[in-house]
């Protein structure tokens, strides 16, 4: 993925017209398969300055595929009057230096931290060991298995990195599923029991948390299902997943 930044200087009298033109141009832009996302921002200190950020699947996809594609003519027709006002137009590569600030809590903190997640996995695996569909997968699990699953969830939800430091991170987790031949009914029962346990231990029930939590559980169990099948050869060195709020973080009223 590549990030394009376009910096405009627009006369104050044309600002409303400029923003309206880009709102129209956004329709073909968002329809283009080469476009990941976009955002137009206006400078507070110098209101005549705008920055358009567009994430493209690649620089080549932007400069060749998009510009020669069906969506470009409509897009360009809207922004053409403002091309002469462009002061900078460049592609940038993302670096590993990025993260989130503390204005929005992590899912780990919102859930209640390590203690809450350990309580979740303890209650959950008690249910698992009584479930006839799942017990064949877990009847020989070591006593500390629930603790390590809680450590995994803690790290995924942007808490302490204990699982990576002491267990081996993603590499170790993937290996736990190889050759297990998990079935879809087993995966679904795993999800159902975990959600029941979340209710039982009082994990936050707000729609934002539960939607994000369920999103990760669906993703994680489907990855585990695929990796467990005969002949599966998943990449063992993939990065540790980190889950956030997605499009719906919790609303915290300003004080």
mmCIF file of C-alpha atoms in Angstrom:
data_model
loop_
_atom_site.group_PDB
_atom_site.id
_atom_site.type_symbol
_atom_site.label_atom_id
_atom_site.label_comp_id
_atom_site.label_asym_id
_atom_site.label_seq_id
_atom_site.Cartn_x
_atom_site.Cartn_y
_atom_site.Cartn_z
ATOM 1 C CA UNK A 1 0.000 0.000 0.000
ATOM 2 C CA UNK A 2 1.175 3.519 -0.794
ATOM 3 C CA UNK A 3 -0.013 6.873 0.562
ATOM 4 C CA UNK A 4 -0.427 9.888 -1.717
ATOM 5 C CA UNK A 5 -0.523 13.383 -0.262
ATOM 6 C CA UNK A 6 -1.773 16.303 -2.338
ATOM 7 C CA UNK A 7 -1.475 19.776 -0.843
ATOM 8 C CA UNK A 8 -3.721 22.526 -2.204
ATOM 9 C CA UNK A 9 -3.919 26.262 -1.629
ATOM 10 C CA UNK A 10 -7.485 27.370 -2.287
ATOM 11 C CA UNK A 11 -8.763 30.934 -2.153
ATOM 12 C CA UNK A 12 -11.233 31.426 0.701
ATOM 13 C CA UNK A 13 -13.991 32.453 -1.709
ATOM 14 C CA UNK A 14 -13.697 29.107 -3.536
ATOM 15 C CA UNK A 15 -13.361 26.861 -0.484
ATOM 16 C CA UNK A 16 -16.996 25.744 -0.359
ATOM 17 C CA UNK A 17 -17.013 25.038 -4.081
ATOM 18 C CA UNK A 18 -13.719 23.120 -3.775
ATOM 19 C CA UNK A 19 -15.026 20.881 -0.990
ATOM 20 C CA UNK A 20 -18.239 20.236 -2.905
ATOM 21 C CA UNK A 21 -16.237 19.257 -5.990
ATOM 22 C CA UNK A 22 -14.216 16.755 -3.982
ATOM 23 C CA UNK A 23 -17.369 15.359 -2.409
ATOM 24 C CA UNK A 24 -18.579 14.596 -5.933
ATOM 25 C CA UNK A 25 -15.161 13.310 -6.994
ATOM 26 C CA UNK A 26 -15.173 10.965 -4.005
ATOM 27 C CA UNK A 27 -17.916 8.885 -5.632
ATOM 28 C CA UNK A 28 -15.810 7.556 -8.539
ATOM 29 C CA UNK A 29 -12.705 7.547 -6.323
ATOM 30 C CA UNK A 30 -14.291 5.244 -3.761
ATOM 31 C CA UNK A 31 -15.580 3.007 -6.560
ATOM 32 C CA UNK A 32 -12.061 2.473 -7.931
ATOM 33 C CA UNK A 33 -10.609 -0.886 -6.803
ATOM 34 C CA UNK A 34 -7.162 0.709 -6.543
ATOM 35 C CA UNK A 35 -8.311 3.102 -3.780
ATOM 36 C CA UNK A 36 -8.047 1.895 -0.176
ATOM 37 C CA UNK A 37 -9.327 5.038 1.546
ATOM 38 C CA UNK A 38 -9.129 8.840 1.381
ATOM 39 C CA UNK A 39 -9.525 11.960 3.499
ATOM 40 C CA UNK A 40 -9.581 15.680 2.753
ATOM 41 C CA UNK A 41 -8.385 17.911 5.617
ATOM 42 C CA UNK A 42 -8.375 21.685 5.953
ATOM 43 C CA UNK A 43 -5.667 23.580 7.841
ATOM 44 C CA UNK A 44 -6.843 25.358 10.985
ATOM 45 C CA UNK A 45 -3.906 27.778 11.073
ATOM 46 C CA UNK A 46 -4.068 28.560 7.343
ATOM 47 C CA UNK A 47 -7.626 27.819 6.182
ATOM 48 C CA UNK A 48 -6.653 28.252 2.539
ATOM 49 C CA UNK A 49 -4.473 25.108 2.796
ATOM 50 C CA UNK A 50 -5.923 21.657 2.223
ATOM 51 C CA UNK A 51 -4.283 18.227 2.296
ATOM 52 C CA UNK A 52 -5.820 15.273 0.507
ATOM 53 C CA UNK A 53 -4.624 11.851 1.656
ATOM 54 C CA UNK A 54 -5.340 8.858 -0.566
ATOM 55 C CA UNK A 55 -4.171 5.329 0.202
ATOM 56 C CA UNK A 56 -3.630 3.298 -2.974
ATOM 57 C CA UNK A 57 -3.007 -0.416 -3.313
ATOM 58 C CA UNK A 58 0.311 0.545 -4.951
ATOM 59 C CA UNK A 59 1.916 3.496 -6.723
ATOM 60 C CA UNK A 60 1.660 1.636 -10.019
ATOM 61 C CA UNK A 61 -2.027 0.909 -9.465
ATOM 62 C CA UNK A 62 -2.584 4.624 -8.960
ATOM 63 C CA UNK A 63 -0.483 6.039 -11.771
ATOM 64 C CA UNK A 64 -1.380 3.402 -14.352
ATOM 65 C CA UNK A 65 -4.432 1.296 -13.508
ATOM 66 C CA UNK A 66 -6.533 4.067 -11.940
ATOM 67 C CA UNK A 67 -5.576 6.770 -14.418
ATOM 68 C CA UNK A 68 -6.355 4.509 -17.369
ATOM 69 C CA UNK A 69 -9.456 3.046 -15.761
ATOM 70 C CA UNK A 70 -13.154 3.759 -16.066
ATOM 71 C CA UNK A 71 -13.424 5.869 -12.893
ATOM 72 C CA UNK A 72 -10.676 8.375 -13.593
ATOM 73 C CA UNK A 73 -12.455 10.594 -16.201
ATOM 74 C CA UNK A 74 -15.369 11.346 -13.861
ATOM 75 C CA UNK A 75 -13.011 11.895 -10.930
ATOM 76 C CA UNK A 76 -10.709 14.208 -12.868
ATOM 77 C CA UNK A 77 -13.564 16.217 -14.374
ATOM 78 C CA UNK A 78 -14.504 17.374 -10.869
ATOM 79 C CA UNK A 79 -11.020 18.274 -9.633
ATOM 80 C CA UNK A 80 -9.572 19.627 -12.894
ATOM 81 C CA UNK A 81 -10.378 23.299 -12.076
ATOM 82 C CA UNK A 82 -8.116 23.042 -9.006
ATOM 83 C CA UNK A 83 -5.057 21.319 -10.459
ATOM 84 C CA UNK A 84 -3.194 24.615 -10.770
ATOM 85 C CA UNK A 85 -3.627 25.138 -7.012
ATOM 86 C CA UNK A 86 -1.636 21.985 -6.151
ATOM 87 C CA UNK A 87 1.546 22.815 -4.218
ATOM 88 C CA UNK A 88 2.686 19.237 -3.560
ATOM 89 C CA UNK A 89 1.742 15.812 -4.906
ATOM 90 C CA UNK A 90 3.863 12.862 -3.783
ATOM 91 C CA UNK A 91 3.668 9.187 -2.886
ATOM 92 C CA UNK A 92 4.891 8.018 0.522
ATOM 93 C CA UNK A 93 5.648 4.598 1.964
ATOM 94 C CA UNK A 94 4.492 3.849 5.481
ATOM 95 C CA UNK A 95 7.134 3.071 8.093
ATOM 96 C CA UNK A 96 6.858 0.876 11.206
ATOM 97 C CA UNK A 97 6.658 4.063 13.313
ATOM 98 C CA UNK A 98 2.954 4.338 13.982
ATOM 99 C CA UNK A 99 0.477 3.645 16.751
ATOM 100 C CA UNK A 100 -2.497 4.971 18.659
ATOM 101 C CA UNK A 101 -2.713 7.555 21.387
ATOM 102 C CA UNK A 102 -4.417 7.198 24.732
ATOM 103 C CA UNK A 103 -7.500 9.301 23.992
ATOM 104 C CA UNK A 104 -9.304 6.062 23.111
ATOM 105 C CA UNK A 105 -8.793 3.156 25.542
ATOM 106 C CA UNK A 106 -7.450 -0.142 24.261
ATOM 107 C CA UNK A 107 -9.805 -3.078 24.143
ATOM 108 C CA UNK A 108 -7.583 -4.670 26.794
ATOM 109 C CA UNK A 109 -8.182 -1.803 29.218
ATOM 110 C CA UNK A 110 -11.876 -1.575 28.373
ATOM 111 C CA UNK A 111 -12.309 -5.299 29.018
ATOM 112 C CA UNK A 112 -10.815 -4.951 32.492
ATOM 113 C CA UNK A 113 -7.220 -6.024 31.888
ATOM 114 C CA UNK A 114 -5.490 -9.334 32.523
ATOM 115 C CA UNK A 115 -7.613 -10.285 35.520
ATOM 116 C CA UNK A 116 -10.853 -9.981 33.545
ATOM 117 C CA UNK A 117 -9.507 -11.978 30.605
ATOM 118 C CA UNK A 118 -8.105 -14.708 32.858
ATOM 119 C CA UNK A 119 -11.495 -14.943 34.541
ATOM 120 C CA UNK A 120 -13.076 -15.217 31.090
ATOM 121 C CA UNK A 121 -10.830 -18.062 29.929
ATOM 122 C CA UNK A 122 -11.184 -19.972 33.227
ATOM 123 C CA UNK A 123 -14.979 -19.967 33.010
ATOM 124 C CA UNK A 124 -14.837 -20.663 29.282
ATOM 125 C CA UNK A 125 -12.597 -23.722 29.506
ATOM 126 C CA UNK A 126 -14.694 -25.093 32.347
ATOM 127 C CA UNK A 127 -17.540 -25.071 29.830
ATOM 128 C CA UNK A 128 -15.362 -26.569 27.093
ATOM 129 C CA UNK A 129 -14.399 -29.574 29.223
ATOM 130 C CA UNK A 130 -18.081 -30.350 29.759
ATOM 131 C CA UNK A 131 -19.007 -30.041 26.087
ATOM 132 C CA UNK A 132 -19.149 -33.305 24.142
ATOM 133 C CA UNK A 133 -18.389 -31.616 20.823
ATOM 134 C CA UNK A 134 -15.252 -29.813 22.036
ATOM 135 C CA UNK A 135 -13.786 -32.127 24.642
ATOM 136 C CA UNK A 136 -11.985 -34.295 22.026
ATOM 137 C CA UNK A 137 -9.917 -31.207 21.129
ATOM 138 C CA UNK A 138 -9.175 -30.117 24.691
ATOM 139 C CA UNK A 139 -9.295 -33.116 27.023
ATOM 140 C CA UNK A 140 -5.490 -33.297 27.160
ATOM 141 C CA UNK A 141 -4.791 -29.583 27.475
ATOM 142 C CA UNK A 142 -2.301 -28.588 30.196
ATOM 143 C CA UNK A 143 -3.674 -26.917 33.355
ATOM 144 C CA UNK A 144 -2.158 -23.534 32.413
ATOM 145 C CA UNK A 145 -3.773 -23.446 28.959
ATOM 146 C CA UNK A 146 -6.531 -20.975 29.984
ATOM 147 C CA UNK A 147 -3.893 -18.619 31.428
ATOM 148 C CA UNK A 148 -1.940 -18.572 28.184
ATOM 149 C CA UNK A 149 -5.061 -18.013 26.109
ATOM 150 C CA UNK A 150 -5.820 -15.037 28.352
ATOM 151 C CA UNK A 151 -2.255 -13.785 27.744
ATOM 152 C CA UNK A 152 -2.810 -14.158 23.999
ATOM 153 C CA UNK A 153 -6.065 -12.201 24.128
ATOM 154 C CA UNK A 154 -4.421 -9.545 26.296
ATOM 155 C CA UNK A 155 -1.688 -8.976 23.730
ATOM 156 C CA UNK A 156 -4.080 -9.084 20.769
ATOM 157 C CA UNK A 157 -6.184 -6.399 22.450
ATOM 158 C CA UNK A 158 -3.058 -4.247 22.906
ATOM 159 C CA UNK A 159 -2.192 -5.184 26.459
ATOM 160 C CA UNK A 160 1.125 -6.635 27.763
ATOM 161 C CA UNK A 161 3.208 -8.614 25.267
ATOM 162 C CA UNK A 162 3.737 -11.561 27.610
ATOM 163 C CA UNK A 163 2.615 -14.139 25.036
ATOM 164 C CA UNK A 164 5.248 -12.995 22.568
ATOM 165 C CA UNK A 165 7.998 -12.706 25.185
ATOM 166 C CA UNK A 166 7.380 -15.972 27.000
ATOM 167 C CA UNK A 167 5.504 -18.159 24.537
ATOM 168 C CA UNK A 168 6.764 -17.275 21.077
ATOM 169 C CA UNK A 169 3.996 -15.095 19.689
ATOM 170 C CA UNK A 170 2.084 -15.922 16.539
ATOM 171 C CA UNK A 171 4.501 -18.707 15.596
ATOM 172 C CA UNK A 172 3.605 -20.660 18.726
ATOM 173 C CA UNK A 173 -0.139 -20.117 18.463
ATOM 174 C CA UNK A 174 -0.303 -21.300 14.848
ATOM 175 C CA UNK A 175 1.509 -24.516 15.761
ATOM 176 C CA UNK A 176 -1.157 -25.345 18.349
ATOM 177 C CA UNK A 177 -3.730 -25.808 15.589
ATOM 178 C CA UNK A 178 -1.728 -27.748 12.991
ATOM 179 C CA UNK A 179 -3.204 -31.159 12.261
ATOM 180 C CA UNK A 180 -6.148 -30.759 14.639
ATOM 181 C CA UNK A 181 -8.741 -31.001 11.831
ATOM 182 C CA UNK A 182 -11.176 -28.673 13.580
ATOM 183 C CA UNK A 183 -14.693 -28.891 12.154
ATOM 184 C CA UNK A 184 -17.039 -25.992 11.481
ATOM 185 C CA UNK A 185 -19.520 -27.202 14.145
ATOM 186 C CA UNK A 186 -16.651 -27.253 16.662
ATOM 187 C CA UNK A 187 -15.607 -23.746 15.679
ATOM 188 C CA UNK A 188 -19.132 -22.456 16.098
ATOM 189 C CA UNK A 189 -19.554 -24.156 19.476
ATOM 190 C CA UNK A 190 -16.231 -22.609 20.610
ATOM 191 C CA UNK A 191 -17.532 -19.143 19.667
ATOM 192 C CA UNK A 192 -20.898 -19.728 21.347
ATOM 193 C CA UNK A 193 -19.375 -20.915 24.617
ATOM 194 C CA UNK A 194 -16.911 -18.027 24.681
ATOM 195 C CA UNK A 195 -19.702 -15.501 24.200
ATOM 196 C CA UNK A 196 -21.705 -17.225 26.948
ATOM 197 C CA UNK A 197 -18.667 -17.005 29.223
ATOM 198 C CA UNK A 198 -18.251 -13.305 28.388
ATOM 199 C CA UNK A 199 -21.804 -12.717 29.594
ATOM 200 C CA UNK A 200 -21.295 -14.848 32.667
ATOM 201 C CA UNK A 201 -18.152 -13.071 33.875
ATOM 202 C CA UNK A 202 -19.510 -9.625 33.072
ATOM 203 C CA UNK A 203 -17.244 -8.561 30.239
ATOM 204 C CA UNK A 204 -18.371 -5.126 28.968
ATOM 205 C CA UNK A 205 -21.663 -5.497 27.156
ATOM 206 C CA UNK A 206 -21.673 -2.189 25.255
ATOM 207 C CA UNK A 207 -22.280 -2.642 21.513
ATOM 208 C CA UNK A 208 -18.888 -1.199 20.563
ATOM 209 C CA UNK A 209 -16.849 -3.633 22.651
ATOM 210 C CA UNK A 210 -18.926 -6.682 21.879
ATOM 211 C CA UNK A 211 -18.895 -5.946 18.137
ATOM 212 C CA UNK A 212 -15.101 -5.586 18.106
ATOM 213 C CA UNK A 213 -14.644 -8.597 20.405
ATOM 214 C CA UNK A 214 -16.892 -10.771 18.244
ATOM 215 C CA UNK A 215 -15.075 -9.576 15.134
ATOM 216 C CA UNK A 216 -11.752 -10.830 16.473
ATOM 217 C CA UNK A 217 -13.212 -14.131 17.705
ATOM 218 C CA UNK A 218 -14.763 -14.790 14.294
ATOM 219 C CA UNK A 219 -11.505 -13.934 12.541
ATOM 220 C CA UNK A 220 -9.337 -15.925 14.940
ATOM 221 C CA UNK A 221 -11.454 -19.062 14.945
ATOM 222 C CA UNK A 222 -11.739 -19.081 11.169
ATOM 223 C CA UNK A 223 -7.955 -18.770 10.875
ATOM 224 C CA UNK A 224 -7.565 -21.639 13.358
ATOM 225 C CA UNK A 225 -10.063 -23.749 11.408
ATOM 226 C CA UNK A 226 -8.195 -23.229 8.140
ATOM 227 C CA UNK A 227 -4.777 -23.817 9.695
ATOM 228 C CA UNK A 228 -5.910 -27.065 11.319
ATOM 229 C CA UNK A 229 -6.935 -28.835 8.134
ATOM 230 C CA UNK A 230 -4.881 -31.720 6.673
ATOM 231 C CA UNK A 231 -2.162 -30.403 4.393
ATOM 232 C CA UNK A 232 -2.487 -26.805 5.584
ATOM 233 C CA UNK A 233 0.799 -24.899 5.459
ATOM 234 C CA UNK A 234 0.136 -21.492 7.043
ATOM 235 C CA UNK A 235 2.921 -18.920 7.304
ATOM 236 C CA UNK A 236 4.526 -19.369 10.721
ATOM 237 C CA UNK A 237 6.272 -16.010 10.885
ATOM 238 C CA UNK A 238 3.288 -13.735 10.400
ATOM 239 C CA UNK A 239 3.119 -10.774 12.797
ATOM 240 C CA UNK A 240 1.146 -10.893 16.026
ATOM 241 C CA UNK A 241 -2.389 -9.630 15.313
ATOM 242 C CA UNK A 242 -3.512 -6.517 17.177
ATOM 243 C CA UNK A 243 -7.195 -5.739 17.353
ATOM 244 C CA UNK A 244 -8.831 -2.349 17.777
ATOM 245 C CA UNK A 245 -12.256 -0.809 17.723
ATOM 246 C CA UNK A 246 -12.613 -0.711 13.951
ATOM 247 C CA UNK A 247 -15.183 1.841 12.851
ATOM 248 C CA UNK A 248 -17.006 2.135 16.168
ATOM 249 C CA UNK A 249 -14.848 3.112 19.165
ATOM 250 C CA UNK A 250 -16.629 3.812 22.421
ATOM 251 C CA UNK A 251 -18.148 7.264 22.715
ATOM 252 C CA UNK A 252 -16.651 9.185 25.621
ATOM 253 C CA UNK A 253 -18.377 12.544 26.211
ATOM 254 C CA UNK A 254 -16.037 15.497 26.581
ATOM 255 C CA UNK A 255 -15.853 16.933 30.084
#
